[in-house]
Amino acid sequence: MKEMLRVGVIGLGCRGTGLLQTCLLPQKDVQVTAVCDCYEDRRDRAVQLVLDAGQPRPRALADHRVLLAMEEVDAVVITASWDSHINLACDAMNAGKYTALEVGGAYSLDDCWKLVRTYEQTGTECMILENCCYGRDELMVLNMVRRGLLGEIVHCQGGYCHDLRDEISQGRENRHYRFRNYLGRNCENYPTHELGPIANVLDINRGNRMLTLVSVASKAAGLHDYILREKGADYDAAQMRFAQGDVVTTIIKCARGETITLRLDTTLPRAYSRGFQVQGTRGMFMEDNNSVFLDGRDNRYDYSWKERWNSAEEYRQDYDHPIWKAYLAEGIKGGHDGMDWLEFRAFIEAARANAPAPIDVYDAAAWMSISCLSEQSVALGGMPMPIPDFTNGKWLQRKPWME
Amino acid sequence: MKEMLRVGVIGLGCRGTGLLQTCLLPQKDVQVTAVCDCYEDRRDRAVQLVLDAGQPRPRALADHRVLLAMEEVDAVVITASWDSHINLACDAMNAGKYTALEVGGAYSLDDCWKLVRTYEQTGTECMILENCCYGRDELMVLNMVRRGLLGEIVHCQGGYCHDLRDEISQGRENRHYRFRNYLGRNCENYPTHELGPIANVLDINRGNRMLTLVSVASKAAGLHDYILREKGADYDAAQMRFAQGDVVTTIIKCARGETITLRLDTTLPRAYSRGFQVQGTRGMFMEDNNSVFLDGRDNRYDYSWKERWNSAEEYRQDYDHPIWKAYLAEGIKGGHDGMDWLEFRAFIEAARANAPAPIDVYDAAAWMSISCLSEQSVALGGMPMPIPDFTNGKWLQRKPWME
């Protein structure tokens, strides 16, 4: 086990810079030895952050191949754009660096297979940085499911419901890749925040798998209306037609018979939600009113559920996941309500030990494939699409996540 | 305009008897002159209810054809089983009786067309009794939409989320048709409670129409688990395999580009909800936490929406629908939070005047067709199904509902 993990960061936009500050530089067992981005201003900012943290000056590189050739890099964190990060991850695995890959949907099944094949050929571990798998609610519900509280699980829902109209329309100026994606594509473009935790609840790639999906998109009206109001009719993007439907609904069917409903909802005014719901034969969790319904206990509230809104809080003591109980005791750190920190601890500890990735390429490939599959389903009017078995049958005997 | 409407009721199960008591016998302008059911015990009970209400003894009939031939019947309320009520409604239209038809999904497109063709050939009006179209929340949201508060509407959701495990499993003993439906069919079997109000919001058949749907069903686990626990392994239905998936998700695409998501969720433990959501370019309504989000007003609660749960109540004064404001002033009557009463007032007044049905055969056919279409889509793994235009193009010029 390495005492100190030497990390290179590739991709220094908003997310890469944020993670550097909140989840890498504060770690006692991490040294950031290299930072890489094609923009100089971003590299300079990153170097300064490393220096401010009291670490030696890292190498600042425009070419990721130079970073991947550095002996002083044990592990790589890839926080680049959706269209570059899978290739970068494969390059990193080929270079023998323990790899972490930020989330985002895939553009093709071939890219997903490439991730799997590169892992299988190199034996280098690669973790997808799906922070919501470490969310407090998500882990509490996983714990409830594992302990049988909700019975046999039948249906799950989730969503990436996040008003991004400001970010997307600013993308015109600030080089954010979401802008060009919303102009050109129409799909479930960001499935993993909700799907990751659901996949863990349903043992996807670990005793179960996703078989098929259908996706249907609404019209695209939200961004245009927003840009007209906020930027005016003379702003060039006010004349552009966005391909991306405002709400994309996807239904996935699993080998054990469960259904999963996903909702992408990022260009209309609304409050943030991951719309998490887990339903079994003995009970149900619903994020949007933070409730737990248990059969035999809550049935008398059938027509007065308002009285039980927020009832999930009653389950914290018995069902908060052990890693969250320990974490709450020591104090929450990092961004996104603390889940980024837990995710990075899992990554850093696995990388120091060169242990199997906490969330691996099979999960990454399966979860990210939803984007390109949904794109084709939407284009074909909701036609069912087969979801490949990226494990090639290994799902039949792989052990459940975090068990 | 008739002073008094003479009504015959066909189908005296739980729903027919309930409506007789709460929405027909208390009306000052209705006389119940005939009651009809194939079971004698139900007829006897109905006759007694009419007598108890101080009305003359109605005719009690086992054969609906005798009822439809009675001169003393102006209008017919059909509250029979899902598999008989469309034929009964067509017989009633052919007999020239102003017809009201309780809800339920259709078994075939042909039955939906029969309803439309019979209306077009006879000119006899037929109203589908979709009470939720008169719900207070549903009409408030319709009022918000009509007045532009939510902007251009892009996506709607709804569900029939109602734990019916007790009713369905009792169906083995009490002749309820849900039992045999859950044994043999797998579909969105009860779409109209949520779809009716959504169709009104989206001007379906009135400037818009539903084009296609996809449906995917989860496995069927809830009823079996419930029957084993509640009735024991020796109960005969404990050995039966139910075809009906516990959760069926349906996505409908409309001509103007909106999507509608429906959820049938009746065999798992949960609280009642119609899961109503309406989302536009300027705002959103969500039933499950009773909230209204308005762009420019609520954005600061993006990550603290809990503070705005129940915010829909703030809109009552300005946006409760005029017919609800008047109704609240005079006092709520009848079942289902009062919406049954409003629905029956609409029916009775239209029937007395022989005016167009408040919700007509085109709506009935389109809404009920979702069941048989979803059945085929589920069976084909979520294949998109075309939804017929039952208006044959008249939707392009029909006026919005209740405008």
Coordinates of C-alpha atoms in Angstrom, one line a residue, chain A:
Chain A
M1 CA 0.0 0.0 0.0
K2 CA 1.4 3.3 -1.1
E3 CA 1.7 5.9 1.7
M4 CA 1.2 8.8 -0.7
L5 CA -0.8 8.8 -3.9
R6 CA 0.7 11.0 -6.6
V7 CA -2.2 12.3 -8.8
G8 CA -2.4 14.1 -12.1
V9 CA -5.5 15.9 -13.0
I10 CA -6.6 16.1 -16.6
G11 CA -9.3 18.7 -17.4
L12 CA -9.4 21.9 -15.3
G13 CA -12.7 23.4 -16.0
C14 CA -15.2 24.1 -13.3
R15 CA -15.5 20.5 -12.1
G16 CA -11.8 19.7 -12.2
T17 CA -10.8 22.8 -10.4
G18 CA -13.5 22.3 -7.8
L19 CA -12.5 18.8 -7.1
L20 CA -8.8 19.8 -6.9
Q21 CA -9.7 22.3 -4.2
T22 CA -12.2 20.3 -2.2
C23 CA -11.3 16.7 -2.6
L24 CA -7.6 16.4 -3.6
L25 CA -5.5 19.1 -2.1
P26 CA -7.0 18.7 1.4
Q27 CA -6.1 15.0 1.5
K28 CA -3.2 14.0 3.7
D29 CA -2.2 11.1 1.5
V30 CA -2.4 12.8 -1.9
Q31 CA 0.2 14.9 -3.8
V32 CA -0.9 16.6 -7.0
T33 CA 2.1 16.3 -9.2
A34 CA 0.7 17.4 -12.6
V35 CA -2.2 19.3 -14.0
C36 CA -3.3 19.4 -17.6
D37 CA -5.7 21.4 -19.7
C38 CA -5.6 22.8 -23.3
Y39 CA -6.3 26.3 -21.9
E40 CA -3.4 28.2 -20.3
D41 CA -5.6 30.3 -17.9
R42 CA -7.0 27.1 -16.4
R43 CA -3.5 25.5 -15.9
D44 CA -2.2 28.7 -14.2
R45 CA -5.2 28.7 -11.8
A46 CA -4.6 25.1 -11.0
V47 CA -0.9 25.5 -10.4
Q48 CA -1.6 28.4 -8.0
L49 CA -4.1 26.3 -6.1
V50 CA -1.6 23.5 -5.6
L51 CA 1.1 26.0 -4.4
D52 CA -1.4 27.7 -2.1
A53 CA -2.0 24.3 -0.5
G54 CA 1.6 24.1 0.4
Q55 CA 2.5 21.4 -2.1
P56 CA 5.5 21.5 -4.5
R57 CA 4.9 23.1 -7.9
P58 CA 3.1 20.6 -10.2
R59 CA 3.9 20.2 -13.8
A60 CA 1.5 22.2 -15.9
L61 CA 0.8 20.5 -19.2
A62 CA -1.2 21.1 -22.3
D63 CA -0.6 17.6 -23.7
H64 CA -2.1 14.8 -21.6
R65 CA 0.3 12.3 -23.2
V66 CA 3.2 14.0 -21.4
L67 CA 1.4 13.7 -18.1
L68 CA 0.6 10.0 -18.7
A69 CA 4.3 9.4 -19.3
M70 CA 5.4 10.9 -16.0
E71 CA 6.8 8.5 -13.5
E72 CA 5.7 10.9 -10.7
V73 CA 2.1 10.2 -11.4
D74 CA 0.5 7.1 -9.9
A75 CA -3.1 7.9 -10.6
V76 CA -5.1 10.2 -12.9
V77 CA -8.3 12.0 -12.3
I78 CA -10.1 12.8 -15.6
T79 CA -12.5 15.7 -15.5
A80 CA -12.5 16.6 -19.2
S81 CA -15.5 17.1 -21.5
W82 CA -18.0 14.5 -22.3
D83 CA -16.6 13.9 -25.8
S84 CA -13.0 13.4 -24.7
H85 CA -13.0 11.7 -21.3
I86 CA -13.4 8.1 -22.4
N87 CA -10.5 8.3 -24.8
L88 CA -8.4 10.0 -22.1
A89 CA -9.4 7.2 -19.6
C90 CA -8.3 4.5 -22.1
D91 CA -5.0 6.3 -22.6
A92 CA -4.5 6.5 -18.9
M93 CA -5.2 2.8 -18.5
N94 CA -2.8 2.0 -21.3
A95 CA -0.2 4.0 -19.5
G96 CA -0.8 1.9 -16.4
K97 CA -2.2 4.8 -14.2
Y98 CA -4.9 4.0 -11.8
T99 CA -7.8 6.0 -13.4
A100 CA -10.7 8.0 -12.2
L101 CA -13.2 9.2 -14.7
E102 CA -15.8 11.9 -14.2
V103 CA -19.4 11.1 -15.2
G104 CA -21.3 12.0 -18.4
G105 CA -23.2 10.0 -21.0
A106 CA -21.5 8.2 -23.9
Y107 CA -21.8 9.1 -27.6
S108 CA -21.5 5.6 -28.9
L109 CA -21.6 2.0 -27.7
D110 CA -18.2 1.6 -29.2
D111 CA -16.7 4.0 -26.7
C112 CA -18.3 2.0 -23.9
W113 CA -16.8 -1.2 -25.3
K114 CA -13.5 0.5 -25.6
L115 CA -13.5 1.3 -21.9
V116 CA -14.2 -2.3 -21.1
R117 CA -11.7 -3.8 -23.6
T118 CA -8.9 -1.5 -22.5
Y119 CA -9.5 -2.4 -18.9
E120 CA -9.5 -6.1 -19.8
Q121 CA -6.4 -5.8 -21.9
T122 CA -4.3 -3.7 -19.5
G123 CA -5.6 -4.9 -16.1
T124 CA -5.4 -1.2 -15.0
E125 CA -8.3 -0.2 -12.8
C126 CA -10.6 2.6 -13.7
M127 CA -13.3 4.1 -11.4
I128 CA -16.2 6.1 -12.6
L129 CA -16.6 9.1 -10.2
E130 CA -20.3 8.8 -9.6
N131 CA -20.6 10.8 -6.4
C132 CA -24.3 10.2 -5.9
C133 CA -23.5 6.5 -5.2
Y134 CA -22.1 8.0 -1.9
G135 CA -25.1 10.3 -1.2
R136 CA -26.5 10.0 2.3
D137 CA -30.1 9.3 1.2
E138 CA -29.0 6.9 -1.5
L139 CA -26.9 4.9 0.9
M140 CA -29.6 4.9 3.5
V141 CA -32.0 3.5 1.0
L142 CA -29.5 0.9 -0.2
N143 CA -29.1 -0.2 3.5
M144 CA -32.9 -0.4 3.9
V145 CA -33.1 -2.6 0.8
R146 CA -30.2 -4.8 1.8
R147 CA -31.8 -5.4 5.2
G148 CA -35.2 -6.3 3.6
L149 CA -37.2 -3.3 4.9
L150 CA -38.8 -2.6 1.6
G151 CA -39.3 -6.2 0.5
E152 CA -38.6 -7.4 -3.0
I153 CA -37.7 -4.4 -5.1
V154 CA -40.0 -3.9 -8.1
H155 CA -39.6 -0.4 -9.5
C156 CA -37.2 2.5 -9.1
Q157 CA -37.2 6.1 -10.4
G158 CA -34.7 8.8 -10.6
G159 CA -34.0 12.0 -12.4
Y160 CA -31.4 14.6 -13.1
C161 CA -33.8 17.5 -12.5
H162 CA -31.6 20.5 -12.4
D163 CA -32.4 23.9 -13.9
L164 CA -29.2 24.4 -16.0
R165 CA -30.6 27.1 -18.3
D166 CA -28.1 29.7 -17.0
E167 CA -25.1 27.3 -17.3
I168 CA -26.1 26.1 -20.8
S169 CA -26.7 29.5 -22.3
Q170 CA -23.5 30.9 -20.7
G171 CA -21.8 28.0 -22.5
R172 CA -21.9 30.1 -25.6
E173 CA -19.2 32.3 -23.9
N174 CA -17.4 30.1 -21.4
R175 CA -16.6 27.1 -23.6
H176 CA -18.9 24.7 -21.7
Y177 CA -19.6 21.6 -23.7
R178 CA -23.2 21.4 -22.6
F179 CA -24.1 24.2 -25.0
R180 CA -23.0 22.3 -28.1
N181 CA -24.6 19.1 -26.8
Y182 CA -28.0 20.8 -26.3
L183 CA -27.8 22.3 -29.8
G184 CA -27.1 19.1 -31.5
R185 CA -28.3 16.1 -29.5
N186 CA -31.7 14.9 -28.1
C187 CA -31.3 12.2 -25.5
E188 CA -30.9 11.3 -21.8
N189 CA -27.6 13.0 -21.8
Y190 CA -26.7 12.7 -18.1
P191 CA -28.0 9.5 -16.7
T192 CA -25.5 8.4 -14.0
H193 CA -26.4 10.6 -11.0
E194 CA -29.7 8.9 -10.6
L195 CA -28.9 5.6 -12.3
G196 CA -25.8 4.8 -10.4
P197 CA -27.5 4.5 -7.0
I198 CA -30.5 2.7 -8.5
A199 CA -28.1 0.2 -10.2
N200 CA -26.6 -0.5 -6.8
V201 CA -30.0 -1.0 -5.3
L202 CA -30.9 -3.4 -8.1
D203 CA -27.5 -5.2 -8.3
I204 CA -27.0 -4.2 -11.9
N205 CA -23.9 -6.0 -13.3
R206 CA -23.9 -7.9 -10.0
G207 CA -26.7 -10.5 -10.2
N208 CA -28.9 -8.5 -12.5
R209 CA -28.6 -6.4 -15.6
M210 CA -30.3 -3.8 -17.7
L211 CA -31.9 -5.4 -20.8
T212 CA -33.7 -2.8 -22.8
L213 CA -34.8 0.8 -22.8
V214 CA -37.2 3.2 -24.4
S215 CA -36.8 7.0 -24.4
V216 CA -39.2 9.7 -25.4
A217 CA -38.4 13.4 -25.5
S218 CA -40.7 16.4 -25.2
K219 CA -40.3 19.4 -27.4
A220 CA -37.5 21.9 -26.8
A221 CA -39.1 25.1 -25.5
G222 CA -37.4 26.1 -22.3
L223 CA -34.0 27.3 -23.4
H224 CA -35.3 29.5 -26.2
D225 CA -37.9 31.1 -23.9
Y226 CA -35.2 31.7 -21.3
I227 CA -32.6 33.2 -23.7
L228 CA -35.2 35.5 -25.2
R229 CA -36.1 36.8 -21.8
E230 CA -32.7 36.9 -20.2
K231 CA -30.4 37.8 -23.1
G232 CA -32.8 39.4 -25.5
A233 CA -33.7 38.7 -29.2
D234 CA -30.4 40.1 -30.5
Y235 CA -28.3 37.5 -28.6
D236 CA -27.2 35.1 -31.3
A237 CA -28.3 32.0 -29.5
A238 CA -31.8 33.4 -29.4
Q239 CA -32.1 32.5 -33.0
M240 CA -30.8 29.0 -32.6
R241 CA -32.9 25.9 -32.5
F242 CA -32.0 23.5 -29.7
A243 CA -32.3 19.8 -30.5
Q244 CA -32.5 18.7 -26.9
G245 CA -36.0 18.1 -25.6
D246 CA -36.7 19.7 -22.2
V247 CA -37.8 16.5 -20.6
V248 CA -36.6 13.1 -21.7
T249 CA -38.2 10.1 -20.0
T250 CA -36.5 6.7 -20.2
I251 CA -37.8 3.4 -19.0
I252 CA -35.3 0.5 -18.5
K253 CA -36.3 -3.1 -18.0
C254 CA -34.0 -5.4 -16.0
A255 CA -33.3 -9.1 -16.2
R256 CA -35.0 -9.8 -12.8
G257 CA -38.1 -7.9 -14.0
E258 CA -37.7 -4.6 -12.3
T259 CA -38.4 -1.3 -14.2
I260 CA -36.3 1.9 -13.8
T261 CA -37.7 5.3 -14.9
L262 CA -35.2 8.1 -15.6
R263 CA -36.0 11.7 -16.2
L264 CA -33.7 14.3 -17.7
D265 CA -35.2 17.7 -16.9
T266 CA -32.6 20.5 -17.1
T267 CA -34.1 23.3 -19.2
L268 CA -37.2 24.3 -17.4
P269 CA -37.7 26.3 -14.2
R270 CA -37.8 24.0 -11.2
A271 CA -36.0 23.1 -8.0
Y272 CA -33.2 20.6 -7.9
S273 CA -34.2 16.9 -7.4
R274 CA -32.8 13.5 -8.2
G275 CA -36.4 12.2 -8.0
F276 CA -35.2 9.1 -6.2
Q277 CA -37.9 6.5 -5.6
V278 CA -37.5 2.8 -4.6
Q279 CA -40.6 0.6 -4.4
G280 CA -40.8 -2.9 -3.1
T281 CA -43.4 -5.4 -1.9
R282 CA -43.2 -4.1 1.7
G283 CA -42.5 -0.4 1.3
M284 CA -41.4 2.7 -0.6
F285 CA -39.0 5.6 -0.4
M286 CA -39.8 8.9 -2.2
E287 CA -37.3 11.8 -2.3
D288 CA -39.7 14.5 -3.4
N289 CA -41.4 14.5 -0.1
N290 CA -38.6 12.6 1.8
S291 CA -40.9 9.9 2.9
V292 CA -40.8 6.2 3.8
F293 CA -44.0 4.1 3.6
L294 CA -43.9 0.8 5.3
D295 CA -46.6 -1.8 4.9
G296 CA -48.4 -2.5 8.1
R297 CA -47.3 0.7 9.6
D298 CA -48.3 3.6 7.3
N299 CA -51.4 2.2 5.6
R300 CA -53.7 4.4 7.7
Y301 CA -52.2 7.5 6.1
D302 CA -53.4 6.3 2.6
Y303 CA -55.3 9.5 2.0
S304 CA -53.3 11.8 4.3
W305 CA -49.7 11.3 3.2
K306 CA -48.9 14.9 3.9
E307 CA -48.8 13.9 7.6
R308 CA -45.9 11.6 6.8
W309 CA -43.9 13.9 4.5
N310 CA -40.3 14.0 5.8
S311 CA -40.8 10.7 7.6
A312 CA -37.5 9.4 6.2
E313 CA -35.8 11.4 8.9
E314 CA -37.2 8.9 11.5
Y315 CA -35.1 6.2 9.9
R316 CA -31.7 7.9 10.1
Q317 CA -30.7 6.3 13.4
D318 CA -31.4 2.8 12.4
Y319 CA -30.7 2.9 8.7
D320 CA -28.1 5.6 7.9
H321 CA -25.3 3.6 6.2
P322 CA -22.4 2.7 8.4
I323 CA -20.0 4.7 6.3
W324 CA -22.2 7.7 6.7
K325 CA -22.5 7.2 10.4
A326 CA -18.8 7.3 10.8
Y327 CA -18.5 10.2 8.4
L328 CA -21.1 12.3 10.3
A329 CA -19.2 11.6 13.5
E330 CA -15.9 12.9 12.1
G331 CA -17.4 15.8 10.3
I332 CA -18.6 16.4 6.7
K333 CA -16.1 17.7 4.2
G334 CA -15.9 18.6 0.5
G335 CA -18.7 19.5 -2.0
H336 CA -22.1 18.3 -2.9
D337 CA -23.2 17.7 0.7
G338 CA -20.1 15.7 1.4
M339 CA -20.6 12.9 -1.0
D340 CA -17.7 14.0 -3.2
W341 CA -15.3 13.5 -0.3
L342 CA -16.5 9.9 0.4
E343 CA -16.2 9.1 -3.3
F344 CA -12.6 10.4 -3.3
R345 CA -11.7 8.5 -0.1
A346 CA -12.9 5.3 -1.8
F347 CA -10.9 6.2 -4.9
I348 CA -7.7 7.2 -3.1
E349 CA -7.7 4.2 -0.8
A350 CA -8.3 1.7 -3.7
A351 CA -5.6 3.4 -5.8
R352 CA -3.1 3.4 -2.9
A353 CA -3.7 -0.3 -2.5
N354 CA -4.0 -0.9 -6.3
A355 CA -7.3 -2.7 -5.3
P356 CA -10.3 -3.2 -7.6
A357 CA -12.0 0.0 -8.5
P358 CA -14.9 0.8 -6.2
I359 CA -17.2 1.4 -9.2
D360 CA -15.7 -0.2 -12.3
V361 CA -15.6 0.0 -16.1
Y362 CA -18.6 -2.4 -16.4
D363 CA -20.7 0.0 -14.4
A364 CA -19.3 2.9 -16.3
A365 CA -20.0 1.3 -19.6
A366 CA -23.5 0.2 -18.7
W367 CA -24.5 3.5 -17.1
M368 CA -23.0 5.7 -19.8
S369 CA -24.4 3.7 -22.6
I370 CA -27.9 4.9 -21.7
S371 CA -27.2 8.2 -23.4
C372 CA -26.4 7.0 -26.9
L373 CA -29.1 4.3 -26.7
S374 CA -31.7 6.8 -25.6
E375 CA -30.6 9.1 -28.4
Q376 CA -31.5 6.4 -31.0
S377 CA -34.7 5.5 -29.2
V378 CA -35.9 9.1 -29.2
A379 CA -35.0 9.4 -32.9
L380 CA -37.0 6.3 -33.6
G381 CA -40.1 7.5 -31.8
G382 CA -39.5 5.5 -28.6
M383 CA -38.4 2.2 -30.1
P384 CA -37.0 -0.3 -27.6
M385 CA -33.2 -0.5 -27.7
P386 CA -31.2 -3.5 -26.5
I387 CA -28.6 -2.6 -23.8
P388 CA -25.4 -4.7 -24.2
D389 CA -24.1 -6.9 -21.5
F390 CA -20.7 -5.3 -21.1
T391 CA -19.7 -8.0 -18.5
N392 CA -20.2 -10.8 -21.1
G393 CA -22.0 -12.9 -18.5
K394 CA -19.8 -12.0 -15.5
W395 CA -22.9 -10.3 -14.0
L396 CA -24.3 -13.7 -13.1
Q397 CA -21.6 -14.2 -10.4
R398 CA -20.3 -10.7 -9.5
K399 CA -20.9 -9.8 -5.9
P400 CA -23.3 -6.9 -4.9
W401 CA -21.8 -3.5 -4.5
M402 CA -20.3 -2.6 -1.1
E403 CA -21.4 -5.8 0.4

